[in-house]
CSV table of C-alpha atoms in Angstrom, one decimal:
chain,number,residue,atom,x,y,z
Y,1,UNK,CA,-2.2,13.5,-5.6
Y,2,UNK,CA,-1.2,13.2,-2.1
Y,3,UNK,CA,-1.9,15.0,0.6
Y,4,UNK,CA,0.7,14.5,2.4
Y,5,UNK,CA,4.3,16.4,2.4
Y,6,UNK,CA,7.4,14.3,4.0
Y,7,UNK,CA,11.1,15.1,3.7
Y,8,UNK,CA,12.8,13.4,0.8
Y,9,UNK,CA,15.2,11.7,3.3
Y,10,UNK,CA,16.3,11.1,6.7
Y,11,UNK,CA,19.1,9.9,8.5
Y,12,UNK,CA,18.8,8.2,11.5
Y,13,UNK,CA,22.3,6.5,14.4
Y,14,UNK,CA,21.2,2.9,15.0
Y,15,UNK,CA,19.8,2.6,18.4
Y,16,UNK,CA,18.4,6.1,18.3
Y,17,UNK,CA,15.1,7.1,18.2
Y,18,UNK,CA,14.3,8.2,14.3
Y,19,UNK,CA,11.3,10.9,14.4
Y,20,UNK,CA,9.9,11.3,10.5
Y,21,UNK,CA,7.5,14.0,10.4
Y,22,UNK,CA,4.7,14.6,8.0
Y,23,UNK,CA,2.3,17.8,7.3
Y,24,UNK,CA,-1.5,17.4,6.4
Y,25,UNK,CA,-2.6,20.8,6.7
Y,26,UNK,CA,-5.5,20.3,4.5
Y,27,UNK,CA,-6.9,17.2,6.4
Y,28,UNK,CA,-10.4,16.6,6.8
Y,29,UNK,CA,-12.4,15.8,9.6
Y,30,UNK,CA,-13.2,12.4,8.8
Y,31,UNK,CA,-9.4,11.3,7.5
Y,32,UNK,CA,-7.2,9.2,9.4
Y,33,UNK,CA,-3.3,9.5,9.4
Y,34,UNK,CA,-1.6,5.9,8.3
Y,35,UNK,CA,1.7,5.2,7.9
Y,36,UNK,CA,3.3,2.6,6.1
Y,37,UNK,CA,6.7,1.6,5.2
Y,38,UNK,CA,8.0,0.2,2.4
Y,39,UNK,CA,11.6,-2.0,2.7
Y,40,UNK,CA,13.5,-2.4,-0.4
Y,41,UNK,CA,11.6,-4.7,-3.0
Y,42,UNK,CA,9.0,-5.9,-0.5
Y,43,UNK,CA,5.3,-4.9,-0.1
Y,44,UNK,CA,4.3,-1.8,2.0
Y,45,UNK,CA,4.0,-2.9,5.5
Y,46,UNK,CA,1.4,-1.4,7.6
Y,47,UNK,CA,2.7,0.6,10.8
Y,48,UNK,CA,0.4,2.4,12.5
Y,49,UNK,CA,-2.7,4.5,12.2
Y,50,UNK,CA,-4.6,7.5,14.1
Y,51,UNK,CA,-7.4,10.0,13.9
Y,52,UNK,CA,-6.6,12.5,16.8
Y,53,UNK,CA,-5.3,10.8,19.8
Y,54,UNK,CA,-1.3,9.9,19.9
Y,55,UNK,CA,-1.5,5.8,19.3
Y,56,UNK,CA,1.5,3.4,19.9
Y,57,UNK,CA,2.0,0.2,19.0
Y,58,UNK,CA,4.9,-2.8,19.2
Y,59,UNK,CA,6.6,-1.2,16.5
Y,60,UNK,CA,6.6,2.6,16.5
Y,61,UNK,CA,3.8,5.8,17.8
Y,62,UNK,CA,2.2,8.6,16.4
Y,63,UNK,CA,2.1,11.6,18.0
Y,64,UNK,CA,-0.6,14.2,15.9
Y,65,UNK,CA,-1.0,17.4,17.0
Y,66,UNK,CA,-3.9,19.2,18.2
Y,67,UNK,CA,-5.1,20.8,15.1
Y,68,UNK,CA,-4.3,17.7,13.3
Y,69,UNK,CA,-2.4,19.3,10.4
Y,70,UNK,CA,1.2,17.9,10.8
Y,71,UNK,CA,2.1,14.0,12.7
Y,72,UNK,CA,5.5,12.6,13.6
Y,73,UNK,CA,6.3,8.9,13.4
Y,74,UNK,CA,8.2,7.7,16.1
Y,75,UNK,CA,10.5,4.3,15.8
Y,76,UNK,CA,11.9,4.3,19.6
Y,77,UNK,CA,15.0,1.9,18.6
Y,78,UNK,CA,16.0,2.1,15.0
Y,79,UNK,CA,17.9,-1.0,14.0
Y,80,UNK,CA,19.4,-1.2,10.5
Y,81,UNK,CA,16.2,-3.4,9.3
Y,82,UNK,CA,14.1,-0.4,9.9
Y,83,UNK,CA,15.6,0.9,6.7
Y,84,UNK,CA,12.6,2.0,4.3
Y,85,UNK,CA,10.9,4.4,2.7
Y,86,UNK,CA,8.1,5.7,4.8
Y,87,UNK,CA,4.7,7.0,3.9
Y,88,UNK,CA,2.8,8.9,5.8
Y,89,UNK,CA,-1.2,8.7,4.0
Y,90,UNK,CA,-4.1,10.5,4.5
Y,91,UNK,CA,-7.6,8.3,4.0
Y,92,UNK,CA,-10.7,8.7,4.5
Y,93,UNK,CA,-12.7,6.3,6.3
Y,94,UNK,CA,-16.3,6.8,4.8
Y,95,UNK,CA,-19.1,4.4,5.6
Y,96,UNK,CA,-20.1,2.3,2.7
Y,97,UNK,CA,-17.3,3.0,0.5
Y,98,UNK,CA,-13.9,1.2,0.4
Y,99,UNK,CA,-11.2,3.5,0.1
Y,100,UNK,CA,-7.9,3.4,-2.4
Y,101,UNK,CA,-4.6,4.5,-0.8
Y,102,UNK,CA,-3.3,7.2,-2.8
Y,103,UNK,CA,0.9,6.8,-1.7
Y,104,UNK,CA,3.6,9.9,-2.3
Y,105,UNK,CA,7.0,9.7,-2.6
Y,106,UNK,CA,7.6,9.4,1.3
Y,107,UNK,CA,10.9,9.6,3.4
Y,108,UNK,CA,13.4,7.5,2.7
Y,109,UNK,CA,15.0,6.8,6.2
Y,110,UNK,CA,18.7,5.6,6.2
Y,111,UNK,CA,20.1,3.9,9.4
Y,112,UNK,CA,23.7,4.2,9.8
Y,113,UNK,CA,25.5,1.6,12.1
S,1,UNK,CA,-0.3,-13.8,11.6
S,2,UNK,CA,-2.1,-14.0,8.9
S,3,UNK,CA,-0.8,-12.4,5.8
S,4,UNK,CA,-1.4,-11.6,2.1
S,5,UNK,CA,0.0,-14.0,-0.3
S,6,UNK,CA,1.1,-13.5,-3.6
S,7,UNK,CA,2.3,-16.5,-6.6
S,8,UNK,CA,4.5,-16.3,-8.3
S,9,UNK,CA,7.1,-13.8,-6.5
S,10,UNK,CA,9.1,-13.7,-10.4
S,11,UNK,CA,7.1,-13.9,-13.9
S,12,UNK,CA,9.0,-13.2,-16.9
S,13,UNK,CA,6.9,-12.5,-20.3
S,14,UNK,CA,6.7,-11.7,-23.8
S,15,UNK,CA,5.2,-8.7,-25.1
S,16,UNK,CA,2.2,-9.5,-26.4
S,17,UNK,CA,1.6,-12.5,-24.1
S,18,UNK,CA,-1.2,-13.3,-21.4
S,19,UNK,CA,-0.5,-13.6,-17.3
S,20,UNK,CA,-2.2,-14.1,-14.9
S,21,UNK,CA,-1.0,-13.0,-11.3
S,22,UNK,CA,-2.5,-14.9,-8.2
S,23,UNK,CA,-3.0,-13.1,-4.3
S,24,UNK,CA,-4.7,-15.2,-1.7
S,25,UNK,CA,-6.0,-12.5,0.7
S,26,UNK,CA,-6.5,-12.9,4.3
S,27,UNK,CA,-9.3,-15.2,5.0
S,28,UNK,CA,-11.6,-12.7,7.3
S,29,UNK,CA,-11.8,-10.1,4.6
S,30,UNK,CA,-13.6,-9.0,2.2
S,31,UNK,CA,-12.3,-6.0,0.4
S,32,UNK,CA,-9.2,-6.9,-2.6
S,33,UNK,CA,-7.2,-4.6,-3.9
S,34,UNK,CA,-4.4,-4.2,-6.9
S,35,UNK,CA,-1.8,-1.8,-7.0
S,36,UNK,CA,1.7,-1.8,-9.2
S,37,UNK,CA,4.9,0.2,-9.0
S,38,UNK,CA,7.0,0.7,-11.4
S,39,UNK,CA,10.4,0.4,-10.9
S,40,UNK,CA,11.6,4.5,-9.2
S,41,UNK,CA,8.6,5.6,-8.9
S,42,UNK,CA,4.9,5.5,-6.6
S,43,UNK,CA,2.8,2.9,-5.5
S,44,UNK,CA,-0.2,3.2,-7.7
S,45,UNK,CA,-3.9,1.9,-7.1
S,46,UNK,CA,-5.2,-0.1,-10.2
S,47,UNK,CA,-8.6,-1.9,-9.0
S,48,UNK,CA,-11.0,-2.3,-5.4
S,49,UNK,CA,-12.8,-5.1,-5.6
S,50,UNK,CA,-15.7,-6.4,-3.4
S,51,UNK,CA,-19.0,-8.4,-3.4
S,52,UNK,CA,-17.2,-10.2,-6.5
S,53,UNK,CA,-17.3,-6.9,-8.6
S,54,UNK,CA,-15.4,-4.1,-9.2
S,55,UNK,CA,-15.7,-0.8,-6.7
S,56,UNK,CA,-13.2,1.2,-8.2
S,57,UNK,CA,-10.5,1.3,-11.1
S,58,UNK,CA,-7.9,4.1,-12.0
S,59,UNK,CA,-7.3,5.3,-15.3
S,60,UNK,CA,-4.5,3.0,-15.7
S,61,UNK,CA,-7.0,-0.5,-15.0
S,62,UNK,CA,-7.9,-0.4,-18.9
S,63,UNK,CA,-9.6,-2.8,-21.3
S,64,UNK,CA,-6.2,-4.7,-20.8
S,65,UNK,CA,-6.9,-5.8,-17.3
S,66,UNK,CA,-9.5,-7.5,-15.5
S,67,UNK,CA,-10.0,-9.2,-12.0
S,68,UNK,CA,-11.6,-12.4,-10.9
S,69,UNK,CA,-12.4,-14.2,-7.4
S,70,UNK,CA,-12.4,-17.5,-9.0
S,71,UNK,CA,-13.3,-19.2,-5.6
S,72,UNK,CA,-13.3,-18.5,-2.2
S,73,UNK,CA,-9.8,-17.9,-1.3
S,74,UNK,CA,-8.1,-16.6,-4.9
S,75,UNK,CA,-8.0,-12.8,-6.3
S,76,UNK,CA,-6.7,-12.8,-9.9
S,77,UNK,CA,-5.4,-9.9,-11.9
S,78,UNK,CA,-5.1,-10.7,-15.5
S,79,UNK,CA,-3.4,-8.8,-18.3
S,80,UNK,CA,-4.1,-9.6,-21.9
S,81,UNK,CA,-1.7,-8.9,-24.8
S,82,UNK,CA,1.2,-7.3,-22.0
S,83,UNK,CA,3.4,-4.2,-23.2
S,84,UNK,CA,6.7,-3.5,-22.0
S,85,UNK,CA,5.4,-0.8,-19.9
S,86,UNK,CA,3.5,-3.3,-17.7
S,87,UNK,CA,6.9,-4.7,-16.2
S,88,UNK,CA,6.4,-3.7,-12.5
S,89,UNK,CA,5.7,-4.9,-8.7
S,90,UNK,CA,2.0,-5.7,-8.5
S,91,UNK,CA,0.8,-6.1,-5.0
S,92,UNK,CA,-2.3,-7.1,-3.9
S,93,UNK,CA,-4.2,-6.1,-0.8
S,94,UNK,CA,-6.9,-6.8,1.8
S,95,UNK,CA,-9.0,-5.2,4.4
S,96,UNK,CA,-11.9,-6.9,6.6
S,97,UNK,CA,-14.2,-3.9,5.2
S,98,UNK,CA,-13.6,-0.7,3.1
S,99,UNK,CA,-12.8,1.8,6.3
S,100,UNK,CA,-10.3,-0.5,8.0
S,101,UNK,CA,-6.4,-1.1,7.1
S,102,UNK,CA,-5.2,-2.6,4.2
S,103,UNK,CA,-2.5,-5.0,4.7
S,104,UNK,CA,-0.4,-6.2,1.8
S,105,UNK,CA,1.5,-9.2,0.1
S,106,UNK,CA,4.9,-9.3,-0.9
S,107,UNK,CA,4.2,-8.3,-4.7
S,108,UNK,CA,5.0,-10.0,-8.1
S,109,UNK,CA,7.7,-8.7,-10.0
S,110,UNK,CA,6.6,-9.0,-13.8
S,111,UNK,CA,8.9,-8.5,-16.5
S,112,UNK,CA,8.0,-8.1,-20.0
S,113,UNK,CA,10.6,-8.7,-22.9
């Protein structure tokens, strides 16, 4: 299963910044936080990924807090093609295995014109 | 950028029939994956694959399945004798080594009548 919990679904006004959060309160040391999103029939796109630090990137940041057990996903400028469901993954990174993602049910974010 | 490929986009079958669905992964790496969803519902891990064998299979990667790197650019997962219940998305996956991000095609949508 998972070990992740997301809200079912979000709403987000188009130009807005859309903030999806995601709890992890069991996480391990050595698991990262990814997050993917999924658009409607397409493959899951990879976003953005982090271990402790806050990381941005061209297309969104994470902000985890300090004790690691919740993140927030942060699209700056939601257009109406950042429509998706989002998934928010723990993984673990262990050397010398490669490791499935296990996905949930994520959030599926709505952006209204 | 280089991305995941996967042919063909559509494949329509009979129950009972053979398929064979093709990815080409990104040419620097060297860890495949499979994963299907079925229509509604998660995006589930079938197979890992590296060092032209398998790493890792769910429960749901069965007798009925198997996976071949024919050559040095193709990752094949083949289902013998399909049910209806293997009508889904299958999307194939990559990453340059077991710990890093895995970055995905744009799926096959297989129907079985």
């Amino acid at each position: 299963d998972a070990k992740t919990t997301q809200p079912t679904s979000m709403d987000c006004a188009e130009g807005r910044a859309a903030n999806l959060p995601c709890n992890h309160s069991t996480i391990s040391g050595n698991e990262y936080v990814y997050w993917y999103r999924q658009i409607h029939s397409q493959g899951p796109q990879y976003i953005i990924h982090g271990l402790k630090n806050n990381e941005t990137n061209e297309m969104a940041s994470l902000i985890i807090t300090e004790d690691r057990k919740s993140s927030t996903l942060i699209l700056p400028h939601a257009t109406l093609r950042d429509t998706a469901v989002y998934y928010c993954i723990v993984r673990a990174t262990s050397m010398n295995r490669d490791d499935k993602i296990i996905f949930g049910k994520g959030t599926r974010l709505h952006i209204l014109p | 950028e280089p991305e995941v490929t996967q042919t063909p986009s559509h494949q329509v079958t009979q129950m009972g029939q053979e398929v064979i669905l093709r990815c080409v992964p990104i040419s620097n790496h060297l860890y495949f994956y499979w994963y299907r969803q079925i229509l509604g519902q998660k995006v589930e891990f079938l197979v890992s694959f590296y060092n032209n064998e398998i790493s890792e299979k769910s429960e749901i990667f069965d007798d009925q399945f198997s996976v071949e790197r024919p050559d040095g650019s193709n990752f094949t997962l083949k289902i013998r004798s399909t049910k209806l219940e293997d009508s889904a998305m299958y999307f194939c996956a990559s990453s340059r080594d077991g710990q890093e991000t895995q970055y995905f095609g744009p799926g096959t949508r297989l129907l079985v009548l």
